[in-house]
Amino acid sequence: MSHVATVSTEQPSVSASAVTLADVTVAFRLADRSLFTAVQHASLDIAAGEFVAIVGPTGCGKSTLLNVAAGLIAPAAGTVAIGGHRLDGLNRQAGYLFQSDALFPWKTALDNVAIGLEVGGVSSEEARGRAAQWLARVGLGSFGGRYPHMLSGGQRKRVGLAQVLIRDPQILLMDEPFGPLDAQTRQIMGNLLLDLWSAARKAVIFITHDLEEAIALSDRVVIMSAGPAARIIGDWKVPLPRPRDIAEIKLERGFHELHREIWQSLKAEVIKGYEQTGG
Amino acid sequence: MPRLKLTALQLLVALVTIVLWHLLTTIPVGGKPLVPPFFFSTPGDVAARVYKWFYEGTIWRHLWITLTEATLAFIIGSAGGVLVGFWFARQPLVADVFDPYVKMANALPRIVLAPIFTLWFGLGILSKVALGVTLVFFIVFFNVYQGVKEVSPTVLANARMLGMSERQLMRHVYWPSALSWMFSSLHTSVGFAVVGAVVGEYLGSAAGLGYLILQAEGTFDIAGVFAGMFVLAVFVIVIDILVTMVERRLLVWRPLAADARP
Ligand SMILES: Nc1ncnc2c1ncn2[C@@H]1O[C@H](COP(=O)(O)OP(=O)(O)OP(=O)(O)O)[C@@H](O)[C@H]1O
Ligand SMILES: [Mg+2]
């Protein structure tokens, strides 16, 4: 962990906004030329160093919203600001852990992690040294020589995590990073993420299907409605103390009360989401 | 199937074929062999001819010429295919403008170009290289074009989020992807380089395996024709083995079809 602490030079004041989505609407042009509105009038403000989880039914537009924050998609209406400055083009301060496979298949795990530093001008030797440390940190120390196709889905996710974190971005965008992991590894990775995050506070947008995971990890849980034209329908603060242990926090009373409260509003949306895509 | 058994069975096929050929062309049935050796030669004659070529050393020059032509055709065709493929893939306007002409050129049976190349480049190796280049170029070109176009959008987005400049994208994303497509067509393009060389020689030349076969044919020397074909086949197989070895080294990162994940 010491590495993370030394690299992050300045701690931004917690009051400044890291990511601001103001009244964002995203529309896709479909093959038949019609417009499909995925997300409508979404507003979200994430403070520097804040850990926000977004939960919503499948297909509602969580990844789309993350792509907007990353600058990969320009919203049809509304604005995106990063650190108070209007975003134009790619979000250079963000590290993005994609939902689907995004590793370079022609690079070994080690080179996949090292490349994040190499593009920034770090010498290949140093980059690989630090990449090896990061692989060890995500529990893949002896897998550096493997190519992505020789790794399991969960192992690939962890390589991806190291690839993003080694660059020490101020904003972390994570799209269901622990999706393919088993319950145990999920906990280990969750705790690891919290450790790293508390050592060098980054603004985190963390997308998940798993409400328990969202509450256990984050400062705030944001709920999206079922699509199309999904909106943000809820925003809960998580008043649980830190530092947290994911397994233990799930046993606390406050956790259960919050879970029940959020689940009440999420349940209806989940059912609606299935009905809309089904019919 | 165990490797040894497989090799044994493969050898058995060759043995049966040769024995049958031998019996049919040498054992007289009612005064004459069933298959006239004048048209089909005999295994003994063919073997003797191959032996003679190597023993006297006359074959080496022809092999060398054909190898040179094929190698040059492969290198020039590949280099051109990579460059133009990259250029077209990165400049959609250029690709759209040239699209009908590329299709026309590719649809043309290359063999009709052989006389033109002979006129332009003479009877030497250049005209054969040119013929091979027209074959190799299009295979490599289409594959590189595809490789650059078909980079996974997620991988590309990831590369950009990791801060890659346009040049770094070329080096770390487009180039490896294009190369992998090119290498997956390596067998085909190397094969076509040899085809270009041999067909070119066959249509008019003073040396090479194609020339050797043409000469034998001109004098109804069937043993010579078969011997030439045999040497050519072995030549192609040796090259193919080399290509497989190169491919294994270069494409280690790709899943084999057998253990591919869905
Ligand atoms: N390029 C596109 N063109 C058209 N429609 C799209 C495109 N990308 C996404 N969509 C649609 O936008 C909606 C939101 O997609 P998105 O990927 O953001 O969902 P999601 O919330 O991340 O879902 P999941 O939890 O399953 O990953 C979906 O209905 C999807 O079909
Ligand atoms: Mg998604």
Coordinates of N, CA, C and O in Angstrom, one line a residue, chain B residues 26-152:
Chain B
T26 N 4.1 -51.6 -64.5 CA 5.2 -52.5 -64.9 C 4.7 -54.0 -65.2 O 5.3 -54.6 -66.0
I27 N 3.7 -54.5 -64.5 CA 3.3 -55.9 -64.7 C 2.4 -56.0 -65.9 O 1.4 -55.4 -65.9
P28 N 2.9 -56.7 -66.9 CA 2.1 -56.9 -68.1 C 0.9 -57.8 -67.9 O 1.0 -58.8 -67.2
V29 N -0.3 -57.3 -68.3 CA -1.5 -58.2 -68.3 C -1.9 -58.4 -69.7 O -2.3 -57.4 -70.4
G30 N -1.7 -59.6 -70.2 CA -2.1 -59.8 -71.6 C -1.2 -59.0 -72.5 O -1.6 -58.4 -73.5
G31 N 0.2 -59.1 -72.3 CA 1.1 -58.4 -73.2 C 1.5 -57.0 -72.8 O 2.6 -56.6 -73.0
K32 N 0.5 -56.2 -72.2 CA 0.8 -54.8 -71.9 C 0.4 -54.5 -70.5 O -0.5 -55.1 -70.0
P33 N 1.1 -53.6 -69.9 CA 0.7 -53.1 -68.5 C -0.7 -52.4 -68.6 O -1.0 -51.9 -69.7
L34 N -1.5 -52.5 -67.5 CA -2.8 -51.9 -67.5 C -2.8 -50.4 -67.8 O -3.6 -49.9 -68.5
V35 N -1.8 -49.8 -67.2 CA -1.6 -48.4 -67.3 C -0.4 -48.1 -68.1 O 0.7 -48.6 -67.8
P36 N -0.5 -47.4 -69.3 CA 0.7 -47.2 -70.1 C 1.8 -46.4 -69.4 O 1.5 -45.2 -69.1
P37 N 3.0 -46.9 -69.2 CA 4.0 -46.1 -68.6 C 4.4 -44.9 -69.4 O 5.0 -43.9 -68.8
F38 N 4.1 -44.9 -70.7 CA 4.5 -43.7 -71.5 C 3.8 -42.4 -70.9 O 4.3 -41.3 -70.9
F39 N 2.5 -42.6 -70.5 CA 1.7 -41.5 -70.0 C 1.9 -41.3 -68.5 O 1.7 -40.2 -67.9
F40 N 2.2 -42.4 -67.8 CA 2.2 -42.3 -66.3 C 3.5 -42.6 -65.7 O 3.7 -42.5 -64.5
S41 N 4.5 -42.9 -66.5 CA 5.9 -43.2 -66.0 C 5.8 -44.4 -65.0 O 4.7 -45.0 -64.9
T42 N 6.9 -44.6 -64.3 CA 6.9 -45.6 -63.3 C 7.6 -45.0 -62.0 O 8.4 -44.1 -62.2
P43 N 7.2 -45.5 -60.9 CA 7.9 -44.9 -59.6 C 9.4 -45.0 -59.7 O 10.1 -44.1 -59.3
G44 N 9.9 -46.2 -60.3 CA 11.3 -46.3 -60.4 C 12.0 -45.2 -61.2 O 13.0 -44.6 -60.8
D45 N 11.4 -45.0 -62.4 CA 11.9 -44.0 -63.3 C 11.9 -42.6 -62.6 O 12.9 -41.8 -62.7
V46 N 10.8 -42.3 -62.0 CA 10.7 -41.0 -61.3 C 11.7 -40.8 -60.2 O 12.4 -39.8 -60.1
A47 N 11.9 -41.9 -59.4 CA 12.9 -41.9 -58.3 C 14.3 -41.7 -58.9 O 15.1 -40.9 -58.4
A48 N 14.5 -42.4 -60.0 CA 15.8 -42.3 -60.6 C 16.1 -40.9 -61.1 O 17.2 -40.4 -60.9
R49 N 15.0 -40.3 -61.6 CA 15.2 -38.9 -62.2 C 15.5 -37.9 -61.0 O 16.4 -37.1 -61.1
V50 N 14.7 -38.1 -60.0 CA 14.9 -37.2 -58.8 C 16.3 -37.4 -58.3 O 17.1 -36.4 -58.0
Y51 N 16.7 -38.6 -58.2 CA 18.1 -38.9 -57.7 C 19.2 -38.3 -58.5 O 20.1 -37.7 -58.1
K52 N 18.9 -38.4 -59.8 CA 19.9 -37.9 -60.8 C 20.0 -36.4 -60.7 O 21.1 -35.8 -60.6
W53 N 18.9 -35.7 -60.5 CA 18.9 -34.3 -60.4 C 19.7 -33.8 -59.2 O 20.6 -32.9 -59.3
F54 N 19.5 -34.5 -58.1 CA 20.2 -34.1 -56.9 C 21.7 -34.6 -56.9 O 22.6 -33.9 -56.5
Y55 N 21.9 -35.8 -57.5 CA 23.2 -36.3 -57.6 C 24.1 -35.4 -58.4 O 25.2 -35.1 -58.1
E56 N 23.6 -35.1 -59.6 CA 24.3 -34.2 -60.5 C 24.3 -32.7 -60.1 O 25.0 -31.9 -60.6
G57 N 23.4 -32.4 -59.2 CA 23.3 -31.1 -58.7 C 22.6 -30.1 -59.6 O 22.6 -28.9 -59.3
T58 N 22.0 -30.5 -60.7 CA 21.4 -29.6 -61.6 C 20.1 -28.9 -61.0 O 19.7 -27.8 -61.4
I59 N 19.5 -29.6 -60.0 CA 18.2 -29.1 -59.5 C 18.4 -27.9 -58.6 O 17.5 -27.0 -58.5
W60 N 19.6 -27.8 -58.0 CA 19.7 -26.7 -57.0 C 19.5 -25.3 -57.5 O 18.9 -24.5 -56.9
R61 N 20.0 -25.1 -58.7 CA 19.8 -23.8 -59.4 C 18.4 -23.5 -59.5 O 17.9 -22.4 -59.2
H62 N 17.6 -24.5 -60.0 CA 16.2 -24.2 -60.2 C 15.4 -24.0 -58.9 O 14.6 -23.1 -58.8
L63 N 15.8 -24.8 -57.9 CA 15.1 -24.6 -56.6 C 15.4 -23.2 -56.1 O 14.6 -22.5 -55.6
W64 N 16.7 -22.8 -56.2 CA 17.1 -21.5 -55.7 C 16.4 -20.4 -56.4 O 15.9 -19.5 -55.8
I65 N 16.2 -20.5 -57.7 CA 15.5 -19.5 -58.5 C 14.1 -19.4 -58.0 O 13.6 -18.3 -57.7
T66 N 13.4 -20.5 -57.9 CA 12.0 -20.5 -57.5 C 11.9 -19.9 -56.1 O 11.0 -19.1 -55.8
L67 N 12.8 -20.4 -55.2 CA 12.7 -19.9 -53.8 C 12.9 -18.4 -53.8 O 12.2 -17.6 -53.1
T68 N 13.9 -17.9 -54.6 CA 14.1 -16.4 -54.6 C 12.9 -15.7 -55.1 O 12.5 -14.7 -54.5
E69 N 12.3 -16.2 -56.2 CA 11.1 -15.5 -56.7 C 10.0 -15.5 -55.7 O 9.3 -14.4 -55.5
A70 N 9.7 -16.6 -55.1 CA 8.6 -16.7 -54.1 C 8.9 -15.8 -52.9 O 8.0 -15.1 -52.4
T71 N 10.1 -15.8 -52.4 CA 10.5 -15.0 -51.3 C 10.3 -13.5 -51.6 O 9.7 -12.8 -50.8
L72 N 10.8 -13.1 -52.7 CA 10.7 -11.7 -53.1 C 9.2 -11.3 -53.2 O 8.8 -10.3 -52.8
A73 N 8.4 -12.2 -53.9 CA 7.0 -11.9 -54.1 C 6.3 -11.8 -52.7 O 5.5 -10.9 -52.5
F74 N 6.7 -12.7 -51.8 CA 6.1 -12.7 -50.5 C 6.4 -11.4 -49.8 O 5.5 -10.7 -49.2
I75 N 7.7 -11.0 -49.8 CA 8.1 -9.8 -49.0 C 7.5 -8.6 -49.6 O 6.9 -7.7 -48.9
I76 N 7.6 -8.4 -51.0 CA 7.1 -7.2 -51.6 C 5.6 -7.1 -51.4 O 5.0 -6.1 -51.1
G77 N 4.9 -8.3 -51.7 CA 3.4 -8.3 -51.6 C 2.9 -8.0 -50.2 O 2.0 -7.3 -50.0
S78 N 3.6 -8.6 -49.2 CA 3.2 -8.4 -47.8 C 3.4 -6.9 -47.4 O 2.5 -6.3 -46.8
A79 N 4.6 -6.4 -47.8 CA 4.9 -5.0 -47.4 C 3.8 -4.1 -48.0 O 3.3 -3.2 -47.3
G80 N 3.6 -4.3 -49.3 CA 2.6 -3.5 -49.9 C 1.2 -3.6 -49.3 O 0.5 -2.6 -49.1
G81 N 0.8 -4.9 -49.1 CA -0.5 -5.2 -48.5 C -0.6 -4.5 -47.1 O -1.7 -3.9 -46.8
V82 N 0.4 -4.6 -46.3 CA 0.4 -4.0 -44.9 C 0.2 -2.5 -45.0 O -0.7 -1.9 -44.4
L83 N 1.0 -1.9 -45.9 CA 1.0 -0.4 -46.0 C -0.4 0.1 -46.5 O -1.0 0.9 -45.9
V84 N -0.8 -0.5 -47.6 CA -2.1 0.0 -48.2 C -3.2 -0.4 -47.3 O -4.2 0.4 -47.1
G85 N -3.2 -1.6 -46.7 CA -4.2 -2.0 -45.8 C -4.4 -1.0 -44.6 O -5.5 -0.6 -44.3
F86 N -3.3 -0.7 -44.0 CA -3.3 0.3 -42.9 C -3.8 1.6 -43.4 O -4.7 2.2 -42.7
W87 N -3.3 2.1 -44.5 CA -3.7 3.4 -45.0 C -5.2 3.4 -45.3 O -5.9 4.3 -44.8
F88 N -5.8 2.4 -45.9 CA -7.2 2.4 -46.2 C -8.0 2.3 -45.0 O -9.0 3.0 -44.8
A89 N -7.5 1.5 -44.0 CA -8.3 1.3 -42.8 C -8.4 2.6 -42.0 O -9.4 2.9 -41.3
R90 N -7.3 3.4 -42.0 CA -7.3 4.6 -41.2 C -7.9 5.8 -42.0 O -8.1 6.8 -41.4
Q91 N -8.0 5.7 -43.3 CA -8.6 6.7 -44.1 C -9.8 6.2 -44.8 O -9.7 5.9 -46.0
P92 N -11.0 6.2 -44.2 CA -12.2 5.6 -44.8 C -12.5 6.3 -46.2 O -13.0 5.6 -47.1
L93 N -12.2 7.5 -46.3 CA -12.5 8.2 -47.6 C -11.7 7.5 -48.7 O -12.3 7.2 -49.8
V94 N -10.4 7.4 -48.5 CA -9.6 6.7 -49.5 C -10.1 5.3 -49.8 O -10.3 4.9 -51.0
A95 N -10.5 4.6 -48.7 CA -11.0 3.2 -48.9 C -12.3 3.2 -49.8 O -12.4 2.4 -50.7
D96 N -13.1 4.2 -49.5 CA -14.4 4.2 -50.3 C -14.1 4.6 -51.7 O -14.8 4.0 -52.6
V97 N -13.2 5.5 -52.0 CA -13.0 5.9 -53.4 C -12.4 4.8 -54.2 O -12.8 4.5 -55.3
F98 N -11.4 4.0 -53.5 CA -10.8 3.0 -54.3 C -11.5 1.7 -54.3 O -11.1 0.7 -55.0
D99 N -12.5 1.6 -53.5 CA -13.2 0.3 -53.3 C -13.5 -0.4 -54.6 O -13.2 -1.6 -54.7
P100 N -14.2 0.2 -55.5 CA -14.6 -0.6 -56.8 C -13.4 -1.0 -57.5 O -13.4 -2.1 -58.1
Y101 N -12.3 -0.2 -57.5 CA -11.1 -0.6 -58.3 C -10.4 -1.8 -57.6 O -9.8 -2.6 -58.3
V102 N -10.3 -1.7 -56.3 CA -9.7 -2.9 -55.6 C -10.5 -4.1 -55.9 O -9.9 -5.2 -56.2
K103 N -11.8 -4.1 -55.9 CA -12.6 -5.2 -56.2 C -12.3 -5.7 -57.6 O -12.2 -6.9 -57.8
M104 N -12.3 -4.8 -58.5 CA -12.0 -5.2 -59.9 C -10.7 -5.9 -60.1 O -10.6 -6.9 -60.7
A105 N -9.7 -5.2 -59.5 CA -8.3 -5.8 -59.6 C -8.3 -7.2 -59.0 O -7.6 -8.1 -59.5
N106 N -8.9 -7.3 -57.9 CA -8.9 -8.6 -57.2 C -9.7 -9.7 -58.0 O -9.4 -10.9 -57.9
A107 N -10.7 -9.3 -58.7 CA -11.6 -10.2 -59.4 C -10.8 -10.8 -60.6 O -11.2 -11.8 -61.2
L108 N -9.9 -10.0 -61.1 CA -9.2 -10.4 -62.3 C -8.3 -11.6 -62.1 O -7.5 -11.7 -61.2
P109 N -8.5 -12.7 -63.0 CA -7.6 -13.8 -62.9 C -6.2 -13.4 -63.2 O -5.9 -12.9 -64.2
R110 N -5.3 -13.6 -62.2 CA -4.0 -13.0 -62.3 C -3.2 -13.6 -63.4 O -2.3 -12.9 -64.0
I111 N -3.6 -14.8 -63.9 CA -2.8 -15.4 -65.0 C -2.8 -14.6 -66.2 O -1.8 -14.6 -67.0
V112 N -3.8 -13.8 -66.5 CA -3.9 -13.0 -67.7 C -2.8 -11.9 -67.7 O -2.5 -11.3 -68.7
L113 N -2.3 -11.6 -66.5 CA -1.3 -10.6 -66.3 C 0.1 -11.1 -66.7 O 0.9 -10.3 -67.0
A114 N 0.2 -12.4 -66.7 CA 1.6 -13.0 -66.9 C 2.2 -12.5 -68.2 O 3.4 -12.0 -68.2
P115 N 1.5 -12.5 -69.4 CA 2.1 -12.0 -70.6 C 2.5 -10.6 -70.5 O 3.6 -10.2 -71.0
I116 N 1.7 -9.8 -69.8 CA 2.0 -8.3 -69.7 C 3.3 -8.2 -68.9 O 4.2 -7.4 -69.2
F117 N 3.4 -8.9 -67.8 CA 4.6 -8.8 -66.9 C 5.8 -9.3 -67.7 O 6.9 -8.7 -67.5
T118 N 5.6 -10.3 -68.5 CA 6.8 -10.8 -69.3 C 7.2 -9.6 -70.3 O 8.4 -9.4 -70.4
L119 N 6.2 -8.9 -70.9 CA 6.6 -7.8 -71.7 C 7.3 -6.7 -71.0 O 8.3 -6.2 -71.4
W120 N 6.8 -6.4 -69.8 CA 7.3 -5.3 -69.0 C 8.7 -5.7 -68.4 O 9.6 -4.9 -68.4
F121 N 8.8 -6.9 -67.8 CA 9.9 -7.2 -67.0 C 10.9 -8.2 -67.6 O 11.8 -8.6 -67.1
G122 N 10.5 -8.7 -68.8 CA 11.3 -9.7 -69.5 C 11.1 -11.1 -68.9 O 10.3 -11.4 -68.1
L123 N 12.0 -12.0 -69.4 CA 11.9 -13.4 -69.1 C 12.6 -13.8 -67.7 O 12.5 -14.9 -67.3
G124 N 13.2 -12.9 -67.1 CA 14.0 -13.1 -65.9 C 13.0 -13.3 -64.7 O 11.8 -13.5 -64.9
I125 N 13.6 -13.2 -63.5 CA 12.8 -13.5 -62.3 C 11.8 -12.4 -62.0 O 10.8 -12.6 -61.4
L126 N 12.1 -11.2 -62.5 CA 11.2 -10.1 -62.1 C 9.8 -10.3 -62.5 O 8.8 -10.0 -61.8
S127 N 9.5 -10.8 -63.7 CA 8.1 -11.0 -64.2 C 7.4 -12.0 -63.3 O 6.2 -11.9 -63.0
K128 N 8.2 -13.0 -62.8 CA 7.5 -14.0 -61.9 C 7.2 -13.4 -60.5 O 6.2 -13.7 -59.9
V129 N 8.2 -12.6 -60.0 CA 8.0 -11.9 -58.8 C 6.7 -11.0 -58.9 O 5.9 -11.0 -58.0
A130 N 6.6 -10.3 -60.0 CA 5.4 -9.4 -60.2 C 4.1 -10.2 -60.1 O 3.2 -9.8 -59.4
L131 N 4.1 -11.4 -60.7 CA 2.9 -12.2 -60.7 C 2.6 -12.6 -59.3 O 1.4 -12.6 -58.8
G132 N 3.6 -13.1 -58.6 CA 3.4 -13.5 -57.2 C 2.9 -12.3 -56.3 O 2.1 -12.5 -55.5
V133 N 3.5 -11.2 -56.6 CA 3.1 -10.0 -55.8 C 1.6 -9.7 -55.9 O 0.9 -9.4 -54.9
T134 N 1.1 -9.8 -57.1 CA -0.3 -9.5 -57.3 C -1.2 -10.5 -56.6 O -2.3 -10.2 -56.2
L135 N -0.7 -11.7 -56.4 CA -1.4 -12.7 -55.6 C -1.4 -12.4 -54.1 O -2.4 -12.4 -53.4
V136 N -0.1 -12.2 -53.6 CA 0.1 -12.1 -52.2 C -0.5 -10.8 -51.7 O -1.1 -10.7 -50.6
F137 N -0.3 -9.7 -52.5 CA -0.7 -8.4 -52.0 C -2.2 -8.4 -51.6 O -2.5 -7.9 -50.5
F138 N -3.1 -9.0 -52.4 CA -4.5 -8.8 -52.0 C -4.9 -9.6 -50.8 O -5.7 -9.2 -50.0
I139 N -4.3 -10.8 -50.6 CA -4.5 -11.5 -49.4 C -4.1 -10.7 -48.2 O -4.9 -10.6 -47.2
V140 N -2.9 -10.3 -48.2 CA -2.4 -9.5 -47.0 C -3.2 -8.2 -46.8 O -3.6 -7.9 -45.7
F141 N -3.4 -7.5 -47.9 CA -4.2 -6.3 -47.9 C -5.5 -6.5 -47.2 O -5.9 -5.8 -46.2
F142 N -6.3 -7.4 -47.7 CA -7.6 -7.6 -47.1 C -7.5 -8.0 -45.6 O -8.3 -7.6 -44.8
N143 N -6.6 -8.8 -45.3 CA -6.4 -9.2 -43.9 C -6.0 -8.1 -42.9 O -6.6 -8.0 -41.8
V144 N -5.1 -7.3 -43.4 CA -4.6 -6.2 -42.6 C -5.8 -5.2 -42.4 O -6.0 -4.7 -41.3
Y145 N -6.4 -4.9 -43.5 CA -7.6 -4.0 -43.5 C -8.6 -4.5 -42.5 O -9.0 -3.7 -41.6
Q146 N -8.9 -5.7 -42.5 CA -9.9 -6.3 -41.6 C -9.4 -6.2 -40.2 O -10.1 -5.9 -39.3
G147 N -8.1 -6.5 -40.0 CA -7.5 -6.5 -38.7 C -7.5 -5.2 -38.0 O -7.8 -5.0 -36.8
V148 N -7.3 -4.1 -38.8 CA -7.3 -2.8 -38.2 C -8.8 -2.4 -37.9 O -9.1 -1.8 -36.9
K149 N -9.7 -2.8 -38.8 CA -11.1 -2.4 -38.7 C -11.8 -3.2 -37.5 O -12.7 -2.6 -36.8
E150 N -11.3 -4.4 -37.3 CA -12.0 -5.2 -36.3 C -11.4 -5.3 -34.9 O -11.7 -6.2 -34.1
V151 N -10.6 -4.3 -34.6 CA -10.1 -4.2 -33.2 C -11.4 -4.0 -32.3 O -12.3 -3.2 -32.7
S152 N -11.4 -4.8 -31.3 CA -12.6 -4.7 -30.4 C -12.8 -3.3 -29.9 O -11.8 -2.6 -29.4

